[in-house]
Amino acid sequence: MTKPVRPIGIRDFLRWKEEQKPFTVLTAYDAPTARILHEAGIPMILVGDSLGNVVLGYRDPVPVTMGEMLHHCRAVRRGAPEAFVVGDLPFLSYQVSVEEAVRNAGALVKDGKVDAVKLEGGQARVSVVRHIVDAGIPVMGHLGLTPQSATLLGGLRTQANESETAKKLVEDAQLLESAGAFAVVLECIPREVAAVVTQAIRIPTVGIGAGEDCDGQVLVTHDLLGFGSTFKPKFVRRYADVEQVMSEAIVRFRTDVENRKYPNDDESFHMKADEKRAFDSED
Ligand code: KIV
């Protein structure tokens, strides 16, 4: 197990890009998962608004509130006090006005205890990114398939497939860099486009369904663990089948109870002999 010896910071991600050392980002929404990721050497933990569809039972991230994000960001921080944690700004927490965006980003840092925030969008979000960064809060951008606006994008499908949309995405990444973003997530775009973006900016790209040329790779932890999701996008590699492990254990527990095999005597508490004697003689 490779536990980081000192807290990871933005300069590390920038250095790893320069050194062409790929790094990992994984999602967490609770304390034990955050602890496990940190102890496994994952240098950046994302409290994504995938929280909505992955653990809160929503169809997509759109209904996720600031209150829910704050609750889960705090849990992640409690589980991994030393980790570099990024919290997603949920839908409509940064689109209405720059003031609201700065206030909500500030709340994620002050109350949610995250190190940085992530928000979706390119050109249209440049001013918001600049103001949040000016307030002293690191921002990670998110381009390509942006789940908060999936309906507008025609569903969960790859983006920037045509030359024009690909060029626009490269420009958007450059604009985010100029606005002060420290990294940018590229979701579901052709590998060729991600490679060009990665070359075109000095800040790291973090790919999810964007091919191997990105500086870092992010996945939803539940997807790689095979836990709770029947939908498996092409880019997800399953490293475990946790859902099966859980189901088998739960069925074994039910069967043991139904057959009086659980609990056994070793799993029970006993009275001291004198207390038992007094207890038995009381009636
Ligand atoms: O919400 C999330 O988990 C994300 C990642 C998929 C990048 O934004």
mmCIF file of N, CA, C and O and ligand atoms in Angstrom, residues 27 29 46 48-50 88 118 142 185 187 208 218 220, ligand 1:
data_model
loop_
_atom_site.group_PDB
_atom_site.id
_atom_site.type_symbol
_atom_site.label_atom_id
_atom_site.label_comp_id
_atom_site.label_asym_id
_atom_site.label_seq_id
_atom_site.Cartn_x
_atom_site.Cartn_y
_atom_site.Cartn_z
ATOM 1 N N THR A 27 -14.011 8.592 -7.578
ATOM 2 C CA THR A 27 -15.092 9.222 -6.822
ATOM 3 C C THR A 27 -15.251 8.549 -5.460
ATOM 4 O O THR A 27 -14.995 7.352 -5.301
ATOM 5 N N TYR A 29 -18.183 9.095 -1.954
ATOM 6 C CA TYR A 29 -19.304 9.861 -1.402
ATOM 7 C C TYR A 29 -19.437 9.626 0.100
ATOM 8 O O TYR A 29 -20.347 10.155 0.727
ATOM 9 N N LEU A 46 -12.751 12.654 -5.918
ATOM 10 C CA LEU A 46 -13.809 13.539 -6.428
ATOM 11 C C LEU A 46 -15.140 13.161 -5.786
ATOM 12 O O LEU A 46 -15.599 12.020 -5.928
ATOM 13 N N GLY A 48 -18.207 13.553 -6.742
ATOM 14 C CA GLY A 48 -18.914 13.945 -7.961
ATOM 15 C C GLY A 48 -20.402 14.081 -7.696
ATOM 16 O O GLY A 48 -20.945 13.477 -6.762
ATOM 17 N N ASP A 49 -21.070 14.849 -8.566
ATOM 18 C CA ASP A 49 -22.530 14.896 -8.427
ATOM 19 C C ASP A 49 -23.153 13.628 -9.016
ATOM 20 O O ASP A 49 -24.375 13.440 -8.959
ATOM 21 N N SER A 50 -22.307 12.719 -9.509
ATOM 22 C CA SER A 50 -22.767 11.354 -9.806
ATOM 23 C C SER A 50 -23.325 10.718 -8.530
ATOM 24 O O SER A 50 -24.008 9.696 -8.588
ATOM 25 N N ASP A 88 -17.996 18.556 -6.543
ATOM 26 C CA ASP A 88 -18.741 19.068 -7.698
ATOM 27 C C ASP A 88 -19.716 20.155 -7.272
ATOM 28 O O ASP A 88 -20.448 19.990 -6.282
ATOM 29 N N LYS A 118 -15.355 21.536 -8.829
ATOM 30 C CA LYS A 118 -15.426 21.240 -10.270
ATOM 31 C C LYS A 118 -16.743 21.760 -10.793
ATOM 32 O O LYS A 118 -17.767 21.691 -10.100
ATOM 33 N N HIS A 142 -14.761 20.873 -16.709
ATOM 34 C CA HIS A 142 -15.320 19.585 -17.164
ATOM 35 C C HIS A 142 -15.935 19.831 -18.535
ATOM 36 O O HIS A 142 -16.895 20.606 -18.649
ATOM 37 N N VAL A 185 -11.488 18.000 -16.705
ATOM 38 C CA VAL A 185 -11.992 16.644 -17.008
ATOM 39 C C VAL A 185 -12.493 16.645 -18.448
ATOM 40 O O VAL A 185 -13.182 17.568 -18.881
ATOM 41 N N GLU A 187 -14.752 14.253 -20.773
ATOM 42 C CA GLU A 187 -15.613 13.069 -20.664
ATOM 43 C C GLU A 187 -16.175 12.683 -22.027
ATOM 44 O O GLU A 187 -16.765 13.523 -22.742
ATOM 45 N N ILE A 208 -12.184 10.607 -18.890
ATOM 46 C CA ILE A 208 -13.114 9.518 -18.571
ATOM 47 C C ILE A 208 -13.795 9.198 -19.895
ATOM 48 O O ILE A 208 -14.571 9.998 -20.419
ATOM 49 N N VAL A 218 -9.982 9.328 -14.649
ATOM 50 C CA VAL A 218 -10.960 9.291 -13.570
ATOM 51 C C VAL A 218 -12.041 8.272 -13.900
ATOM 52 O O VAL A 218 -12.425 8.123 -15.067
ATOM 53 N N VAL A 220 -15.812 6.477 -11.985
ATOM 54 C CA VAL A 220 -16.718 6.373 -10.851
ATOM 55 C C VAL A 220 -16.357 5.065 -10.136
ATOM 56 O O VAL A 220 -16.373 3.992 -10.755
HETATM 57 O O1 KIV B 1 -19.839 13.369 -11.084
HETATM 58 C C1 KIV B 1 -18.862 12.665 -11.390
HETATM 59 O O2 KIV B 1 -18.626 11.579 -10.848
HETATM 60 C C2 KIV B 1 -17.980 13.157 -12.452
HETATM 61 C C3 KIV B 1 -16.961 12.219 -12.998
HETATM 62 C C4 KIV B 1 -17.620 11.180 -13.798
HETATM 63 C C5 KIV B 1 -15.901 12.926 -13.738
HETATM 64 O O3 KIV B 1 -18.106 14.263 -12.852
#
